[in-house]
Amino acid sequence: MPHKRKNRMTDTAIMNSNEVSSSMEGSSKLLPTGLYLRISSEEAAKGEKLNNQRDLLLSFVKKQYDLKIVDIYSDNGETGTTFDRPEWNRLMEDIRKKRISCIVVKDLSRFGRNYIETGNYLEMVFPVLNVRFIAVNDNYDSKKLESSALQPLDTMIKGIVNEAYAKDISRKIFTAKEIQRKNGLYYGNVPPYGYCKDPTDPHHLIVNQETAPTVRQIFQWKLEGMGNSQIARLLNESNIAAPMRYQFLAGAVKAPRYENSIWQSITVKVILSNRTYTGDLAMGKKRKNLSKNLTKSKNIPYEDWIITENTHEAIISRELFFEVQRI
């Protein structure tokens, strides 16, 4: 399924951003430009907005005589440690089609936090594709590299600092979560389907009265002998929003890829194997190193999970849960 385009600029915004170069319309000197915006899920949770980056870049391009905005590419909730991002992939496809010849970002960290891949793009990919790259806050402009012999060195140092920053953040997050696990506190960004965060305490789960009945139904169907695929099909036929689509519609997650997600057998399997529904908090089941270019989390063996009983209201009984595990 092709990726849906989000955050399109209006014709007015495009026109206003280029009014200083209106006399040069049609000139070959105007580079077709793409603005690239990115915030991670952690930054989004802290309230950072893509609009802040967008306004900065629009203001910057408005003052340039040789740039013309063609499109804006916005990755909301995507990590900078990998370049496998929906809107980045769309931008690269437009570059290959010669639709974009210049990329403008807020700074190098918005572009990417993996030093090796970032350097590969700056030193190999973009020059081969004849693409100009501008990082506004870092005063980096590939067109002006020859005018400053120190700029490539500055870029290298910034790349190393960004990668070190990602490693430091990874260690701090892991340490904080370890403390929360041992105290029986919930630390996830998105609570398990069937629960929501307590408005008075974000580390405590309370039953979501809208989705909890669906969880009970899933366990009951499994107890009656239904397969996971059959359960998923029944849920889709009943027009019940899948977990991530429910979170997207509620505004809890922003990534566009969740807008049309549906129930699948793996979704049902994850719910059926989640002990959280018994009122016990099972934490530390997966681990991901933010400083490495990983696309998947590492599964932790069951014996290394941290389980704290009776931390919140149960949706199903322990007896039902363990009976389903035997099935």
Short mmCIF file of the C-alpha atoms (twelve columns), coordinates in Angstrom:
data_MODEL
# 
_entry.id   MODEL 
# 
loop_
_atom_site.group_PDB 
_atom_site.id 
_atom_site.type_symbol 
_atom_site.label_atom_id 
_atom_site.label_alt_id 
_atom_site.label_comp_id 
_atom_site.label_asym_id 
_atom_site.label_seq_id 
_atom_site.Cartn_x 
_atom_site.Cartn_y 
_atom_site.Cartn_z 
_atom_site.pdbx_PDB_model_num 
ATOM 1   C CA . MET A 1   0.000   0.000   0.000   1 
ATOM 2   C CA . PRO A 2   1.554   3.349   -0.963  1 
ATOM 3   C CA . HIS A 3   2.388   5.660   1.887   1 
ATOM 4   C CA . LYS A 4   -0.168  8.385   2.385   1 
ATOM 5   C CA . ARG A 5   1.152   11.903  2.157   1 
ATOM 6   C CA . LYS A 6   0.628   13.988  5.287   1 
ATOM 7   C CA . ASN A 7   1.219   17.576  6.318   1 
ATOM 8   C CA . ARG A 8   0.967   18.950  2.781   1 
ATOM 9   C CA . MET A 9   1.727   22.629  2.392   1 
ATOM 10  C CA . THR A 10  -0.992  24.912  1.113   1 
ATOM 11  C CA . ASP A 11  -0.464  26.760  -2.139  1 
ATOM 12  C CA . THR A 12  -0.437  30.005  -0.139  1 
ATOM 13  C CA . ALA A 13  2.352   28.792  2.148   1 
ATOM 14  C CA . ILE A 14  4.450   27.717  -0.815  1 
ATOM 15  C CA . MET A 15  3.873   31.033  -2.565  1 
ATOM 16  C CA . ASN A 16  4.687   33.083  0.554   1 
ATOM 17  C CA . SER A 17  7.865   31.133  1.234   1 
ATOM 18  C CA . ASN A 18  9.208   32.059  -2.181  1 
ATOM 19  C CA . GLU A 19  7.944   35.619  -2.648  1 
ATOM 20  C CA . VAL A 20  11.503  36.971  -2.489  1 
ATOM 21  C CA . SER A 21  12.328  35.016  -5.620  1 
ATOM 22  C CA . SER A 22  9.092   35.687  -7.488  1 
ATOM 23  C CA . SER A 23  10.952  37.564  -10.181 1 
ATOM 24  C CA . MET A 24  12.988  34.458  -10.901 1 
ATOM 25  C CA . GLU A 25  10.089  32.024  -11.513 1 
ATOM 26  C CA . GLY A 26  10.995  29.712  -14.336 1 
ATOM 27  C CA . SER A 27  14.719  30.356  -13.911 1 
ATOM 28  C CA . SER A 28  16.930  27.291  -13.994 1 
ATOM 29  C CA . LYS A 29  18.726  28.679  -10.913 1 
ATOM 30  C CA . LEU A 30  15.751  27.894  -8.683  1 
ATOM 31  C CA . LEU A 31  16.429  24.553  -7.046  1 
ATOM 32  C CA . PRO A 32  13.353  22.384  -6.397  1 
ATOM 33  C CA . THR A 33  13.565  22.001  -2.615  1 
ATOM 34  C CA . GLY A 34  12.146  19.587  -0.065  1 
ATOM 35  C CA . LEU A 35  11.869  20.469  3.624   1 
ATOM 36  C CA . TYR A 36  12.506  17.481  5.897   1 
ATOM 37  C CA . LEU A 37  11.047  17.460  9.425   1 
ATOM 38  C CA . ARG A 38  11.444  14.783  12.108  1 
ATOM 39  C CA . ILE A 39  10.713  14.275  15.791  1 
ATOM 40  C CA . SER A 40  11.081  11.041  17.745  1 
ATOM 41  C CA . SER A 41  8.276   9.445   19.768  1 
ATOM 42  C CA . GLU A 42  10.058  10.554  22.961  1 
ATOM 43  C CA . GLU A 43  10.183  14.159  21.747  1 
ATOM 44  C CA . ALA A 44  6.518   14.036  20.708  1 
ATOM 45  C CA . ALA A 45  5.587   12.762  24.178  1 
ATOM 46  C CA . LYS A 46  7.363   15.784  25.669  1 
ATOM 47  C CA . GLY A 47  5.244   18.132  23.559  1 
ATOM 48  C CA . GLU A 48  7.648   19.003  20.750  1 
ATOM 49  C CA . LYS A 49  5.818   19.897  17.536  1 
ATOM 50  C CA . LEU A 50  6.729   19.478  13.884  1 
ATOM 51  C CA . ASN A 51  5.243   22.912  13.238  1 
ATOM 52  C CA . ASN A 52  8.170   24.521  15.058  1 
ATOM 53  C CA . GLN A 53  10.631  22.996  12.582  1 
ATOM 54  C CA . ARG A 54  8.326   23.775  9.676   1 
ATOM 55  C CA . ASP A 55  8.068   27.477  10.556  1 
ATOM 56  C CA . LEU A 56  11.843  27.765  10.970  1 
ATOM 57  C CA . LEU A 57  12.540  26.203  7.573   1 
ATOM 58  C CA . LEU A 58  9.845   28.227  5.801   1 
ATOM 59  C CA . SER A 59  11.369  31.397  7.214   1 
ATOM 60  C CA . PHE A 60  14.840  30.320  6.099   1 
ATOM 61  C CA . VAL A 61  13.851  29.439  2.530   1 
ATOM 62  C CA . LYS A 62  11.881  32.680  2.221   1 
ATOM 63  C CA . LYS A 63  15.184  34.559  2.473   1 
ATOM 64  C CA . GLN A 64  16.963  32.457  -0.184  1 
ATOM 65  C CA . TYR A 65  17.063  33.653  -3.780  1 
ATOM 66  C CA . ASP A 66  17.793  30.257  -5.358  1 
ATOM 67  C CA . LEU A 67  15.409  27.821  -3.619  1 
ATOM 68  C CA . LYS A 68  11.828  26.903  -4.431  1 
ATOM 69  C CA . ILE A 69  9.822   24.638  -2.100  1 
ATOM 70  C CA . VAL A 70  8.193   21.697  -3.861  1 
ATOM 71  C CA . ASP A 71  7.142   19.525  -0.929  1 
ATOM 72  C CA . ILE A 72  7.427   18.994  2.845   1 
ATOM 73  C CA . TYR A 73  8.324   15.582  4.270   1 
ATOM 74  C CA . SER A 74  7.358   14.991  7.912   1 
ATOM 75  C CA . ASP A 75  8.341   11.927  9.966   1 
ATOM 76  C CA . ASN A 76  6.392   12.146  13.219  1 
ATOM 77  C CA . GLY A 77  7.458   9.712   15.938  1 
ATOM 78  C CA . GLU A 78  10.386  8.234   13.977  1 
ATOM 79  C CA . THR A 79  13.836  7.539   15.466  1 
ATOM 80  C CA . GLY A 80  16.917  9.226   14.063  1 
ATOM 81  C CA . THR A 81  19.115  6.157   14.535  1 
ATOM 82  C CA . THR A 82  17.794  4.551   11.351  1 
ATOM 83  C CA . PHE A 83  16.992  5.960   7.914   1 
ATOM 84  C CA . ASP A 84  14.148  3.511   7.296   1 
ATOM 85  C CA . ARG A 85  11.445  6.131   7.794   1 
ATOM 86  C CA . PRO A 86  8.277   6.516   5.637   1 
ATOM 87  C CA . GLU A 87  8.672   10.162  4.687   1 
ATOM 88  C CA . TRP A 88  12.441  9.948   4.300   1 
ATOM 89  C CA . ASN A 89  11.945  7.061   1.879   1 
ATOM 90  C CA . ARG A 90  9.410   9.157   -0.045  1 
ATOM 91  C CA . LEU A 91  11.864  12.048  -0.187  1 
ATOM 92  C CA . MET A 92  14.613  9.805   -1.561  1 
ATOM 93  C CA . GLU A 93  12.218  8.465   -4.180  1 
ATOM 94  C CA . ASP A 94  11.427  12.036  -5.271  1 
ATOM 95  C CA . ILE A 95  15.165  12.744  -5.472  1 
ATOM 96  C CA . ARG A 96  15.640  9.745   -7.753  1 
ATOM 97  C CA . LYS A 97  12.807  11.072  -9.922  1 
ATOM 98  C CA . LYS A 98  14.610  14.468  -10.129 1 
ATOM 99  C CA . ARG A 99  11.649  16.110  -8.390  1 
ATOM 100 C CA . ILE A 100 13.875  17.355  -5.539  1 
ATOM 101 C CA . SER A 101 17.408  18.748  -5.889  1 
ATOM 102 C CA . CYS A 102 17.884  20.353  -2.473  1 
ATOM 103 C CA . ILE A 103 17.079  19.184  1.078   1 
ATOM 104 C CA . VAL A 104 16.690  21.608  3.995   1 
ATOM 105 C CA . VAL A 105 16.569  20.398  7.622   1 
ATOM 106 C CA . LYS A 106 16.629  22.176  10.981  1 
ATOM 107 C CA . ASP A 107 19.924  20.563  12.035  1 
ATOM 108 C CA . LEU A 108 21.938  17.400  11.514  1 
ATOM 109 C CA . SER A 109 20.237  15.581  14.406  1 
ATOM 110 C CA . ARG A 110 16.868  15.943  12.601  1 
ATOM 111 C CA . PHE A 111 18.513  14.358  9.575   1 
ATOM 112 C CA . GLY A 112 19.947  11.401  11.502  1 
ATOM 113 C CA . ARG A 113 21.765  10.384  14.677  1 
ATOM 114 C CA . ASN A 114 23.694  7.476   13.157  1 
ATOM 115 C CA . TYR A 115 27.085  8.990   12.333  1 
ATOM 116 C CA . ILE A 116 28.166  6.368   9.788   1 
ATOM 117 C CA . GLU A 117 24.971  6.523   7.713   1 
ATOM 118 C CA . THR A 118 24.736  10.305  8.020   1 
ATOM 119 C CA . GLY A 119 28.303  10.660  6.774   1 
ATOM 120 C CA . ASN A 120 27.605  8.260   3.923   1 
ATOM 121 C CA . TYR A 121 24.702  10.420  2.725   1 
ATOM 122 C CA . LEU A 122 26.649  13.680  3.038   1 
ATOM 123 C CA . GLU A 123 29.904  12.462  1.498   1 
ATOM 124 C CA . MET A 124 28.739  9.866   -1.033  1 
ATOM 125 C CA . VAL A 125 25.026  9.698   -1.840  1 
ATOM 126 C CA . PHE A 126 24.121  13.386  -2.164  1 
ATOM 127 C CA . PRO A 127 27.183  14.370  -4.232  1 
ATOM 128 C CA . VAL A 128 26.541  11.488  -6.657  1 
ATOM 129 C CA . LEU A 129 22.878  12.487  -6.994  1 
ATOM 130 C CA . ASN A 130 23.870  16.169  -7.282  1 
ATOM 131 C CA . VAL A 131 21.723  17.079  -4.287  1 
ATOM 132 C CA . ARG A 132 22.387  20.161  -2.195  1 
ATOM 133 C CA . PHE A 133 21.954  19.661  1.564   1 
ATOM 134 C CA . ILE A 134 21.359  22.432  4.105   1 
ATOM 135 C CA . ALA A 135 21.219  22.109  7.925   1 
ATOM 136 C CA . VAL A 136 20.042  25.553  9.054   1 
ATOM 137 C CA . ASN A 137 21.036  25.662  12.741  1 
ATOM 138 C CA . ASP A 138 24.399  24.007  12.034  1 
ATOM 139 C CA . ASN A 139 25.248  26.518  9.299   1 
ATOM 140 C CA . TYR A 140 25.935  23.576  7.000   1 
ATOM 141 C CA . ASP A 141 25.467  24.042  3.259   1 
ATOM 142 C CA . SER A 142 27.047  21.503  0.915   1 
ATOM 143 C CA . LYS A 143 27.171  24.174  -1.819  1 
ATOM 144 C CA . LYS A 144 29.525  26.256  0.321   1 
ATOM 145 C CA . LEU A 145 31.866  23.491  1.484   1 
ATOM 146 C CA . GLU A 146 34.720  24.809  -0.637  1 
ATOM 147 C CA . SER A 147 34.537  28.178  1.100   1 
ATOM 148 C CA . SER A 148 35.253  26.641  4.519   1 
ATOM 149 C CA . ALA A 149 37.871  23.933  4.873   1 
ATOM 150 C CA . LEU A 150 36.805  23.340  8.459   1 
ATOM 151 C CA . GLN A 151 33.125  22.635  7.691   1 
ATOM 152 C CA . PRO A 152 33.552  18.916  6.884   1 
ATOM 153 C CA . LEU A 153 35.436  18.498  10.186  1 
ATOM 154 C CA . ASP A 154 32.716  20.365  12.065  1 
ATOM 155 C CA . THR A 155 30.113  18.088  10.492  1 
ATOM 156 C CA . MET A 156 32.066  14.994  11.499  1 
ATOM 157 C CA . ILE A 157 32.338  16.195  15.103  1 
ATOM 158 C CA . LYS A 158 28.618  16.985  15.250  1 
ATOM 159 C CA . GLY A 159 27.843  13.507  13.910  1 
ATOM 160 C CA . ILE A 160 29.956  11.866  16.596  1 
ATOM 161 C CA . VAL A 161 28.330  14.036  19.279  1 
ATOM 162 C CA . ASN A 162 24.843  13.113  18.042  1 
ATOM 163 C CA . GLU A 163 25.664  9.404   18.147  1 
ATOM 164 C CA . ALA A 164 27.170  9.745   21.636  1 
ATOM 165 C CA . TYR A 165 24.037  11.622  22.714  1 
ATOM 166 C CA . ALA A 166 21.853  8.737   21.500  1 
ATOM 167 C CA . LYS A 167 23.966  6.260   23.474  1 
ATOM 168 C CA . ASP A 168 23.762  8.396   26.614  1 
ATOM 169 C CA . ILE A 169 19.990  8.727   26.305  1 
ATOM 170 C CA . SER A 170 19.719  4.950   25.824  1 
ATOM 171 C CA . ARG A 171 21.615  4.284   29.055  1 
ATOM 172 C CA . LYS A 172 19.591  6.833   31.040  1 
ATOM 173 C CA . ILE A 173 16.260  5.488   29.815  1 
ATOM 174 C CA . PHE A 174 17.284  1.907   30.637  1 
ATOM 175 C CA . THR A 175 18.347  2.877   34.181  1 
ATOM 176 C CA . ALA A 176 15.132  4.808   34.828  1 
ATOM 177 C CA . LYS A 177 12.977  1.939   33.585  1 
ATOM 178 C CA . GLU A 178 14.851  -0.568  35.746  1 
ATOM 179 C CA . ILE A 179 13.969  1.470   38.840  1 
ATOM 180 C CA . GLN A 180 10.331  1.711   37.787  1 
ATOM 181 C CA . ARG A 181 10.122  -2.030  37.120  1 
ATOM 182 C CA . LYS A 182 11.389  -2.868  40.594  1 
ATOM 183 C CA . ASN A 183 8.814   -0.519  42.134  1 
ATOM 184 C CA . GLY A 184 5.977   -2.054  40.109  1 
ATOM 185 C CA . LEU A 185 5.357   1.132   38.120  1 
ATOM 186 C CA . TYR A 186 4.156   1.199   34.533  1 
ATOM 187 C CA . TYR A 187 6.516   3.188   32.289  1 
ATOM 188 C CA . GLY A 188 5.324   2.557   28.710  1 
ATOM 189 C CA . ASN A 189 4.301   5.383   26.365  1 
ATOM 190 C CA . VAL A 190 1.183   3.537   25.179  1 
ATOM 191 C CA . PRO A 191 -0.693  1.349   27.705  1 
ATOM 192 C CA . PRO A 192 -1.802  -2.173  26.762  1 
ATOM 193 C CA . TYR A 193 -5.045  -2.359  24.803  1 
ATOM 194 C CA . GLY A 194 -7.837  -2.501  27.377  1 
ATOM 195 C CA . TYR A 195 -6.144  -0.074  29.750  1 
ATOM 196 C CA . CYS A 196 -5.354  3.636   29.931  1 
ATOM 197 C CA . LYS A 197 -3.114  5.672   32.180  1 
ATOM 198 C CA . ASP A 198 -4.510  6.999   35.437  1 
ATOM 199 C CA . PRO A 199 -4.915  10.793  35.002  1 
ATOM 200 C CA . THR A 200 -3.620  11.269  38.555  1 
ATOM 201 C CA . ASP A 201 -0.654  8.917   38.169  1 
ATOM 202 C CA . PRO A 202 0.777   8.099   34.701  1 
ATOM 203 C CA . HIS A 203 2.624   5.092   36.158  1 
ATOM 204 C CA . HIS A 204 -0.660  3.407   37.184  1 
ATOM 205 C CA . LEU A 205 -3.012  1.588   34.811  1 
ATOM 206 C CA . ILE A 206 -6.802  1.818   34.983  1 
ATOM 207 C CA . VAL A 207 -9.347  -0.162  32.977  1 
ATOM 208 C CA . ASN A 208 -10.482 1.417   29.704  1 
ATOM 209 C CA . GLN A 209 -14.224 0.755   29.688  1 
ATOM 210 C CA . GLU A 210 -14.366 1.137   25.882  1 
ATOM 211 C CA . THR A 211 -11.798 -1.532  25.022  1 
ATOM 212 C CA . ALA A 212 -11.744 -3.893  28.028  1 
ATOM 213 C CA . PRO A 213 -14.888 -5.786  26.829  1 
ATOM 214 C CA . THR A 214 -13.058 -6.608  23.578  1 
ATOM 215 C CA . VAL A 215 -10.144 -8.064  25.560  1 
ATOM 216 C CA . ARG A 216 -12.554 -10.269 27.559  1 
ATOM 217 C CA . GLN A 217 -14.234 -11.374 24.319  1 
ATOM 218 C CA . ILE A 218 -10.886 -12.327 22.764  1 
ATOM 219 C CA . PHE A 219 -9.991  -14.525 25.738  1 
ATOM 220 C CA . GLN A 220 -13.465 -16.087 25.733  1 
ATOM 221 C CA . TRP A 221 -13.292 -16.900 22.012  1 
ATOM 222 C CA . LYS A 222 -9.881  -18.487 22.511  1 
ATOM 223 C CA . LEU A 223 -11.215 -20.553 25.394  1 
ATOM 224 C CA . GLU A 224 -13.991 -21.771 23.068  1 
ATOM 225 C CA . GLY A 225 -11.388 -23.036 20.615  1 
ATOM 226 C CA . MET A 226 -11.174 -20.285 18.004  1 
ATOM 227 C CA . GLY A 227 -7.879  -19.644 16.224  1 
ATOM 228 C CA . ASN A 228 -6.130  -16.278 16.296  1 
ATOM 229 C CA . SER A 229 -6.831  -15.582 12.612  1 
ATOM 230 C CA . GLN A 230 -10.515 -16.345 13.081  1 
ATOM 231 C CA . ILE A 231 -10.696 -14.007 16.072  1 
ATOM 232 C CA . ALA A 232 -8.971  -11.231 14.112  1 
ATOM 233 C CA . ARG A 233 -11.401 -11.681 11.231  1 
ATOM 234 C CA . LEU A 234 -14.431 -11.445 13.542  1 
ATOM 235 C CA . LEU A 235 -13.080 -8.250  15.119  1 
ATOM 236 C CA . ASN A 236 -12.496 -6.656  11.712  1 
ATOM 237 C CA . GLU A 237 -15.956 -7.681  10.531  1 
ATOM 238 C CA . SER A 238 -17.394 -6.057  13.665  1 
ATOM 239 C CA . ASN A 239 -15.629 -2.783  12.775  1 
ATOM 240 C CA . ILE A 240 -13.761 -2.748  16.075  1 
ATOM 241 C CA . ALA A 241 -10.681 -0.521  15.765  1 
ATOM 242 C CA . ALA A 242 -7.408  -2.441  16.097  1 
ATOM 243 C CA . PRO A 243 -5.232  -1.383  19.070  1 
ATOM 244 C CA . MET A 244 -2.873  0.997   17.243  1 
ATOM 245 C CA . ARG A 245 -5.664  2.466   15.118  1 
ATOM 246 C CA . TYR A 246 -7.626  3.063   18.331  1 
ATOM 247 C CA . GLN A 247 -4.600  4.873   19.795  1 
ATOM 248 C CA . PHE A 248 -4.178  6.875   16.569  1 
ATOM 249 C CA . LEU A 249 -7.829  7.951   16.561  1 
ATOM 250 C CA . ALA A 250 -7.505  8.908   20.228  1 
ATOM 251 C CA . GLY A 251 -4.439  11.018  19.433  1 
ATOM 252 C CA . ALA A 252 -2.116  8.933   21.634  1 
ATOM 253 C CA . VAL A 253 0.134   8.059   18.666  1 
ATOM 254 C CA . LYS A 254 0.826   10.286  15.662  1 
ATOM 255 C CA . ALA A 255 2.579   8.086   13.091  1 
ATOM 256 C CA . PRO A 256 0.378   7.967   9.938   1 
ATOM 257 C CA . ARG A 257 1.123   4.266   9.389   1 
ATOM 258 C CA . TYR A 258 -1.281  3.417   12.242  1 
ATOM 259 C CA . GLU A 259 -4.267  5.219   10.761  1 
ATOM 260 C CA . ASN A 260 -5.577  2.195   8.856   1 
ATOM 261 C CA . SER A 261 -4.119  -0.683  10.864  1 
ATOM 262 C CA . ILE A 262 -6.370  -3.718  11.259  1 
ATOM 263 C CA . TRP A 263 -6.612  -6.733  13.534  1 
ATOM 264 C CA . GLN A 264 -4.170  -9.501  12.644  1 
ATOM 265 C CA . SER A 265 -3.461  -12.879 14.176  1 
ATOM 266 C CA . ILE A 266 -0.231  -11.589 15.726  1 
ATOM 267 C CA . THR A 267 -2.193  -8.748  17.393  1 
ATOM 268 C CA . VAL A 268 -4.525  -11.294 18.957  1 
ATOM 269 C CA . LYS A 269 -1.570  -13.448 20.014  1 
ATOM 270 C CA . VAL A 270 0.106   -10.514 21.777  1 
ATOM 271 C CA . ILE A 271 -3.069  -9.784  23.775  1 
ATOM 272 C CA . LEU A 272 -3.603  -13.430 24.696  1 
ATOM 273 C CA . SER A 273 -0.050  -13.705 26.034  1 
ATOM 274 C CA . ASN A 274 -0.058  -10.455 28.038  1 
ATOM 275 C CA . ARG A 275 -0.211  -11.177 31.766  1 
ATOM 276 C CA . THR A 276 -0.976  -7.505  32.465  1 
ATOM 277 C CA . TYR A 277 -4.662  -8.330  31.999  1 
ATOM 278 C CA . THR A 278 -4.597  -10.352 35.255  1 
ATOM 279 C CA . GLY A 279 -3.689  -7.275  37.307  1 
ATOM 280 C CA . ASP A 280 -0.005  -8.206  37.401  1 
ATOM 281 C CA . LEU A 281 2.603   -5.930  35.891  1 
ATOM 282 C CA . ALA A 282 4.981   -7.881  33.659  1 
ATOM 283 C CA . MET A 283 7.808   -5.598  32.579  1 
ATOM 284 C CA . GLY A 284 11.179  -5.906  30.856  1 
ATOM 285 C CA . LYS A 285 9.937   -8.253  28.114  1 
ATOM 286 C CA . LYS A 286 11.782  -6.397  25.347  1 
ATOM 287 C CA . ARG A 287 14.791  -4.166  25.147  1 
ATOM 288 C CA . LYS A 288 16.026  -1.791  22.448  1 
ATOM 289 C CA . ASN A 289 19.315  0.067   22.275  1 
ATOM 290 C CA . LEU A 290 18.560  3.567   20.965  1 
ATOM 291 C CA . SER A 291 22.182  4.137   19.995  1 
ATOM 292 C CA . LYS A 292 22.289  1.325   17.456  1 
ATOM 293 C CA . ASN A 293 20.704  1.119   14.033  1 
ATOM 294 C CA . LEU A 294 18.118  -1.492  15.083  1 
ATOM 295 C CA . THR A 295 14.651  -1.862  13.620  1 
ATOM 296 C CA . LYS A 296 13.400  -4.400  16.176  1 
ATOM 297 C CA . SER A 297 13.554  -4.774  19.927  1 
ATOM 298 C CA . LYS A 298 15.339  -7.707  21.506  1 
ATOM 299 C CA . ASN A 299 13.094  -10.246 23.240  1 
ATOM 300 C CA . ILE A 300 14.103  -10.965 26.845  1 
ATOM 301 C CA . PRO A 301 13.687  -14.553 28.193  1 
ATOM 302 C CA . TYR A 302 10.610  -15.104 30.400  1 
ATOM 303 C CA . GLU A 303 12.751  -15.917 33.437  1 
ATOM 304 C CA . ASP A 304 14.308  -12.447 33.241  1 
ATOM 305 C CA . TRP A 305 10.991  -10.579 33.217  1 
ATOM 306 C CA . ILE A 306 10.120  -8.509  36.273  1 
ATOM 307 C CA . ILE A 307 6.593   -9.412  37.449  1 
ATOM 308 C CA . THR A 308 4.829   -7.526  40.228  1 
ATOM 309 C CA . GLU A 309 1.412   -8.861  41.251  1 
ATOM 310 C CA . ASN A 310 -1.753  -6.889  42.006  1 
ATOM 311 C CA . THR A 311 -0.541  -3.501  40.737  1 
ATOM 312 C CA . HIS A 312 -3.825  -2.574  39.019  1 
ATOM 313 C CA . GLU A 313 -7.379  -3.781  38.373  1 
ATOM 314 C CA . ALA A 314 -7.607  -7.055  36.452  1 
ATOM 315 C CA . ILE A 315 -9.637  -7.451  33.256  1 
ATOM 316 C CA . ILE A 316 -9.553  -11.260 33.337  1 
ATOM 317 C CA . SER A 317 -8.779  -13.788 36.072  1 
ATOM 318 C CA . ARG A 318 -5.401  -15.472 36.414  1 
ATOM 319 C CA . GLU A 319 -7.186  -18.811 36.037  1 
ATOM 320 C CA . LEU A 320 -8.552  -17.828 32.617  1 
ATOM 321 C CA . PHE A 321 -5.182  -16.420 31.534  1 
ATOM 322 C CA . PHE A 322 -3.203  -19.552 32.396  1 
ATOM 323 C CA . GLU A 323 -5.889  -21.789 30.908  1 
ATOM 324 C CA . VAL A 324 -5.541  -19.893 27.621  1 
ATOM 325 C CA . GLN A 325 -1.733  -20.262 27.843  1 
ATOM 326 C CA . ARG A 326 -2.177  -24.041 28.101  1 
ATOM 327 C CA . ILE A 327 -4.439  -23.965 25.034  1 
# 
